[in-house]
Coordinates of C-alpha atoms and ligand atoms in Angstrom, one line a residue:
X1 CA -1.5 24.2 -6.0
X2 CA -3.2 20.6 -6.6
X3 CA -1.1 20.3 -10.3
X4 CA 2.1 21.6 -8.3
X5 CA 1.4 18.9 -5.8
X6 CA 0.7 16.3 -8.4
X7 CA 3.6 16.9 -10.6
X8 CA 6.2 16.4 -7.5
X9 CA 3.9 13.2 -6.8
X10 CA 4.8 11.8 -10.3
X11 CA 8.1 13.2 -10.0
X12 CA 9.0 11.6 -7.3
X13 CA 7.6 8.4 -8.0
X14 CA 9.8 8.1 -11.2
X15 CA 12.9 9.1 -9.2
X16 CA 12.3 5.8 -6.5
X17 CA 10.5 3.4 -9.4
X18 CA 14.1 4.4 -11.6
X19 CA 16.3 3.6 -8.5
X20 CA 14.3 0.4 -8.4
X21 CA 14.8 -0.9 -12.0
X22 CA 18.7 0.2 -12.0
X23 CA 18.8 -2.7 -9.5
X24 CA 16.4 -5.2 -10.0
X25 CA 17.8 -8.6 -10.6
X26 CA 21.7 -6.9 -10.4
X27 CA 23.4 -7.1 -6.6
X28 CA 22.9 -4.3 -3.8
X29 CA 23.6 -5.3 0.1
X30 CA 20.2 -6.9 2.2
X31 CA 19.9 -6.6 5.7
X32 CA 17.2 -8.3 7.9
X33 CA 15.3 -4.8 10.4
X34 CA 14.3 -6.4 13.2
X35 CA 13.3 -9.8 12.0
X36 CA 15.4 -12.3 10.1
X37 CA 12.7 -11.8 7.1
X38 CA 11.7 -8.2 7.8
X39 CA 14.2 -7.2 4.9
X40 CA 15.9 -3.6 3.8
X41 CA 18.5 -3.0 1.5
X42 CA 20.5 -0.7 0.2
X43 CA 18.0 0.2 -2.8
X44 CA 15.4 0.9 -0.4
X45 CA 17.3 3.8 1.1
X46 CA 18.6 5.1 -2.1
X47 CA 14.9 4.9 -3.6
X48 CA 13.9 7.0 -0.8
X49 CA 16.8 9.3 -0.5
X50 CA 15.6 10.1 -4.7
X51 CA 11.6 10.8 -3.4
X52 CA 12.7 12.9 -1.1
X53 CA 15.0 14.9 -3.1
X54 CA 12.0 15.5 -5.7
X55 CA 9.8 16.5 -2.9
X56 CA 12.1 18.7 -0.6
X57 CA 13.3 20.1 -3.7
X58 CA 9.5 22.1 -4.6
X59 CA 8.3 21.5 -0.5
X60 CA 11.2 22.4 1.7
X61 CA 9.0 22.9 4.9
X62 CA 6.3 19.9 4.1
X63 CA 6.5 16.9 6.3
X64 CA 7.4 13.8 5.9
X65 CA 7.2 10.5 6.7
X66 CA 8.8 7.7 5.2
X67 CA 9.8 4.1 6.4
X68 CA 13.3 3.4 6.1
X69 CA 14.6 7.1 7.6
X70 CA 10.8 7.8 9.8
X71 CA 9.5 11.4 10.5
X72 CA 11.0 14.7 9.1
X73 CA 8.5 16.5 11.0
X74 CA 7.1 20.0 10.6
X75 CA 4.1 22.5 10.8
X76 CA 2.7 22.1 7.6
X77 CA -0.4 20.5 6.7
X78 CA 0.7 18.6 4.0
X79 CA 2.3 15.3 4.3
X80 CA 3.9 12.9 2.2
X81 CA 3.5 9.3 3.5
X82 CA 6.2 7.2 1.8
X83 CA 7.1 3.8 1.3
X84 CA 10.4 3.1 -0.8
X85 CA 9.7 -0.3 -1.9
X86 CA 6.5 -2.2 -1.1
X87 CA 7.2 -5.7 -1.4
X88 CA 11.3 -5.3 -0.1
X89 CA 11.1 -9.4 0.2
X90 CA 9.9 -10.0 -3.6
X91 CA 12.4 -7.1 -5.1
X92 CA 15.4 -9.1 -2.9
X93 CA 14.2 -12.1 -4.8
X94 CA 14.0 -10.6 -7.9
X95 CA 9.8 -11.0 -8.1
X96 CA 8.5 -8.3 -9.9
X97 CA 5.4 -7.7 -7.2
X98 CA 6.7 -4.4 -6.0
X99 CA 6.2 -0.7 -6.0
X100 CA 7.0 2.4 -5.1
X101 CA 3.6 4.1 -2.8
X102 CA 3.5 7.8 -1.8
X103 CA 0.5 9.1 -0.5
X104 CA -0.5 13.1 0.3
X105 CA -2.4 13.9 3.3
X106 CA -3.7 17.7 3.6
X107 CA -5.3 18.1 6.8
X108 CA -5.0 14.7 8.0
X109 CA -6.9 13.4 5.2
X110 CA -5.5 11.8 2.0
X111 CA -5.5 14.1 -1.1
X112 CA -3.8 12.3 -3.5
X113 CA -1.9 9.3 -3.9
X114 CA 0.3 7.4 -6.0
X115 CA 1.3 3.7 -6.3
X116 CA 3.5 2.3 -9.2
X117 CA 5.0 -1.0 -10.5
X118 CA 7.7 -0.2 -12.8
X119 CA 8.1 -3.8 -13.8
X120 CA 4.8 -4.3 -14.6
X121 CA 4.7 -0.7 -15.9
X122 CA 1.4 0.0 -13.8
X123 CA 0.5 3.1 -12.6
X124 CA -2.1 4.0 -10.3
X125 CA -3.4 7.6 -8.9
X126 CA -6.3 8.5 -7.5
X127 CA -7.2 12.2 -5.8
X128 CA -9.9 12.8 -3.4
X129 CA -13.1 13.4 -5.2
X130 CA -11.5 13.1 -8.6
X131 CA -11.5 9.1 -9.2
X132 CA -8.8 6.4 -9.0
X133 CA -6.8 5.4 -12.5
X134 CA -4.2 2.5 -13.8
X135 CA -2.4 4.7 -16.8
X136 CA -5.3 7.1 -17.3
X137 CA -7.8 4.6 -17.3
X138 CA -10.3 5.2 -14.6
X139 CA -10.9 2.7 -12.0
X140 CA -14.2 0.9 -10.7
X141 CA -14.4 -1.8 -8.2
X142 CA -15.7 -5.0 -8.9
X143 CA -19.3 -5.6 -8.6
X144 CA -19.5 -9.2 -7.0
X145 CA -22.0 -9.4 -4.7
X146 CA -21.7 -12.4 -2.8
X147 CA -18.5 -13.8 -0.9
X148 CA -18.7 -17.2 -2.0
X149 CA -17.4 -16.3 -5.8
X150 CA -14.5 -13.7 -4.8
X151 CA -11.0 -13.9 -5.2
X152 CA -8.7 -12.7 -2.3
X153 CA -5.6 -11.2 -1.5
X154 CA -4.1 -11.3 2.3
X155 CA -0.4 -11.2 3.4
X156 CA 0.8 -11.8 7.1
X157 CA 3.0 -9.7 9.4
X158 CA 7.0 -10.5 10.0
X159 CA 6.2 -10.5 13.6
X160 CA 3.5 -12.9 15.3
X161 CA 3.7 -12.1 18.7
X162 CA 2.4 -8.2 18.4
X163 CA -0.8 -9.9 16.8
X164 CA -3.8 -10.1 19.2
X165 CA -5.4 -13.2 17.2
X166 CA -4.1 -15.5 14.8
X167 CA -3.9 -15.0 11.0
X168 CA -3.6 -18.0 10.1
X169 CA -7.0 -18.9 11.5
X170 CA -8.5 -16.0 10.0
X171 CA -6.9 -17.4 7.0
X172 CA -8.1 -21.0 7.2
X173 CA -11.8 -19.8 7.7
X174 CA -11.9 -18.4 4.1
X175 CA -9.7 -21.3 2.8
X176 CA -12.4 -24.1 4.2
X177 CA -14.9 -21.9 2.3
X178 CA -13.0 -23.1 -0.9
X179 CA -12.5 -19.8 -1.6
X180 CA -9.1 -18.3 -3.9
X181 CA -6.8 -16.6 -1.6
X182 CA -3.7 -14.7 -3.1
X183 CA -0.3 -13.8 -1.5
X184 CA 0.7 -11.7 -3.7
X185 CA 3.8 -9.8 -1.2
X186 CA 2.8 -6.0 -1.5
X187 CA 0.1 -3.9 0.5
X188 CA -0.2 -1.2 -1.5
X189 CA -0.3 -3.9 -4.9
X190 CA -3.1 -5.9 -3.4
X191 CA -5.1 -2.6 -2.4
X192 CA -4.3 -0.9 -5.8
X193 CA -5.8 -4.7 -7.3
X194 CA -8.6 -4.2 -5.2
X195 CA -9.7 -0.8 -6.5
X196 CA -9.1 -2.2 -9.8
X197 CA -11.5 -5.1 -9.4
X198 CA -8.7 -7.5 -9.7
X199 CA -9.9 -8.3 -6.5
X200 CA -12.8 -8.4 -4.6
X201 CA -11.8 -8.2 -0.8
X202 CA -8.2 -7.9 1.0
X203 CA -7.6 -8.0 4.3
X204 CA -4.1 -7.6 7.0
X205 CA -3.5 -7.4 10.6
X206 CA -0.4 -4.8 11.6
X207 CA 0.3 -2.3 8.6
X208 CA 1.9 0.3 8.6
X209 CA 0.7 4.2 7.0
X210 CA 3.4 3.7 4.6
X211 CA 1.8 0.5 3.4
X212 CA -2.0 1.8 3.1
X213 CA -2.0 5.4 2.6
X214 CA -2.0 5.9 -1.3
X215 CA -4.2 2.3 -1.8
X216 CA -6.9 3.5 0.6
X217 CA -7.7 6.5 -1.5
X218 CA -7.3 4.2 -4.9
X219 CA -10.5 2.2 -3.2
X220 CA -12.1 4.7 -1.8
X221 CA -11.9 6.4 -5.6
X222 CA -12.3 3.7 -7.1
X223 CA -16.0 3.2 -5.1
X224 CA -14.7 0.5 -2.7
X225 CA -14.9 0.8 1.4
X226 CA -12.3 0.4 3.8
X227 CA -12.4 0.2 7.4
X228 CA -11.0 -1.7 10.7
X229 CA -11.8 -5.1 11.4
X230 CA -14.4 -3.5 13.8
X231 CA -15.9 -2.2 10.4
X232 CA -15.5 1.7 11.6
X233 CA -14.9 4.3 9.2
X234 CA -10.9 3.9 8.4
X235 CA -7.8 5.6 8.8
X236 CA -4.6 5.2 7.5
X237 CA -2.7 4.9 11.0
X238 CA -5.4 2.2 11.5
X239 CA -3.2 -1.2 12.1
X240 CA -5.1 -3.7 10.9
X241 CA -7.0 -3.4 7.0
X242 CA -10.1 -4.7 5.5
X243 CA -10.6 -3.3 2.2
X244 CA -13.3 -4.4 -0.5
X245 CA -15.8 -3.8 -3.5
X246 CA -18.2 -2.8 -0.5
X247 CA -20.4 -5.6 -1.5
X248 CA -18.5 -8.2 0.7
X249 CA -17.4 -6.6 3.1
X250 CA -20.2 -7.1 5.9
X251 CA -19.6 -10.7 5.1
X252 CA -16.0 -10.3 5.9
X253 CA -16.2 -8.5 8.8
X254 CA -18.4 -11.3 10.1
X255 CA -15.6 -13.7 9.6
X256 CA -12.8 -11.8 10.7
X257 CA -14.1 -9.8 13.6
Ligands
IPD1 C1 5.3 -5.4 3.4 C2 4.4 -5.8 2.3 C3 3.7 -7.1 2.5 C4 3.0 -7.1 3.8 C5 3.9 -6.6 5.0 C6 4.5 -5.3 4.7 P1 7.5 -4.0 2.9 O1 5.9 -4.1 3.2 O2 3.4 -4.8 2.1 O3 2.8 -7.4 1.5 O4 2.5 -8.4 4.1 O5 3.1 -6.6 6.1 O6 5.4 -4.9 5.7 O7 8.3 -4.5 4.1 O8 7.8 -4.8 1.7 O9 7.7 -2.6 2.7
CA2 CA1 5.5 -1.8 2.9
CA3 CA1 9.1 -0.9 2.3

């Protein structure tokens, strides 16, 4: 079952990531969701409309959830957590920080998961128990030890006022620390960067399952930790994400919580 399941995982992320380079850099439509900047356009839903083909096509009764069209619900225990284009604002600009991210949850826990970057031509898998890998190679997270000499990657939510505390002064503690903070555009990217010790730490308020779901497993694979920014175990309908090598993480937590 677990090599059916994988080949309709690849599958289907071809299908978006090729939806995704026909238009890169040509014209589709844009429309703003419900924020001038939260952007969708028309590649998005044809990207998705592609996965879901693929995955309908071998699953008919699995469930599904996917940003742009939400829940196709069902009984089964399997269920494919799908985001079209990670990074919607850098592929309407014609950055190539973007990717298509579909994780597989069996039992309400993440079994495989896939995140690719067709422009960069990187991609990453990881299944539970079975390692995290860019291209076949496997990944490990970075082993540095001590805050002071990481490099970070953050981003910031469209919407300020569902955010309990403020960002940017989470942001501006690590910054007077003198310490590299990236903005790179795409959740799943700078999680996937993590596991490949890229980075060292990453942290967001406000994401959504679609965002997270493949990337968690890459880290968790890839011997990283992940939790809330109460530093409990993690989950992918968790909101706000704090993902790491596991070295630094207690001394993130003590800054952000
Ligand atoms: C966004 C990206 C971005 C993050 C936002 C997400 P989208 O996803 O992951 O890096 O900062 O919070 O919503 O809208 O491009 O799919
Ligand atoms: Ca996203
Ligand atoms: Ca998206």
């Amino acid at each position: 079952m677990n090599d059916l399941l994988k080949n309709t995982l690849l599958r289907a992320v071809h299908a978006g990531a090729d939806v995704l380079k026909q238009y890169f850099e040509g014209t589709f439509e844009i429309r703003s969701k419900d924020t001038l900047n939260n952007l969708v356009t028309e590649v998005d839903n044809k990207a998705e409309d592609a996965i879901i083909e693929v995955i309908k096509s071998v699953f008919p009764d699995h469930y599904i959830l996917s940003e742009e069209i939400g829940e196709l619900s069902s009984a089964s225990s399997y269920k494919w957590i799908i985001d079209p284009i990670d990074g919607t604002v850098n592929f309407a600009h014609g950055i190539p920080i973007c990717c298509v991210s579909i994780g597989l949850e069996f039992e309400s826990k993440m079994l495989m998961g896939v995140v690719f970057n067709p422009f960069m031509n990187e991609l990453f898998f990881a299944e539970k128990n079975k390692g995290a890998f860019l291209n076949n190679r496997q990944l490990k997270v970075s082993i540095k030890d001590k805050l002071e000499s990481a490099c970070l990657v953050t981003g910031f939510p469209y919407r300020w006022v569902e955010v309990e505390k403020d960002p940017i002064a989470v942001f501006e503690k690590f910054i007077r620390l003198g310490l590299p903070v990236r903005r790179l555009g795409s959740a799943a990217l700078d999680l996937c960067w993590v596991a490949a010790g890229r980075f060292d730490g990453f942290w967001e308020y406000n994401l959504n399952p679609w965002d997270i779901a493949a990337g968690y497993l890459m880290i968790e694979e890839a011997g990283g930790r992940v939790s809330n920014f109460q530093g409990h175990a993690y989950n992918v309908y968790d909101k706000h994400t704090l993902a790491t090598n596991g070295y630094i993480h207690e001394e993130m937590l003590a800054l952000i919580g």
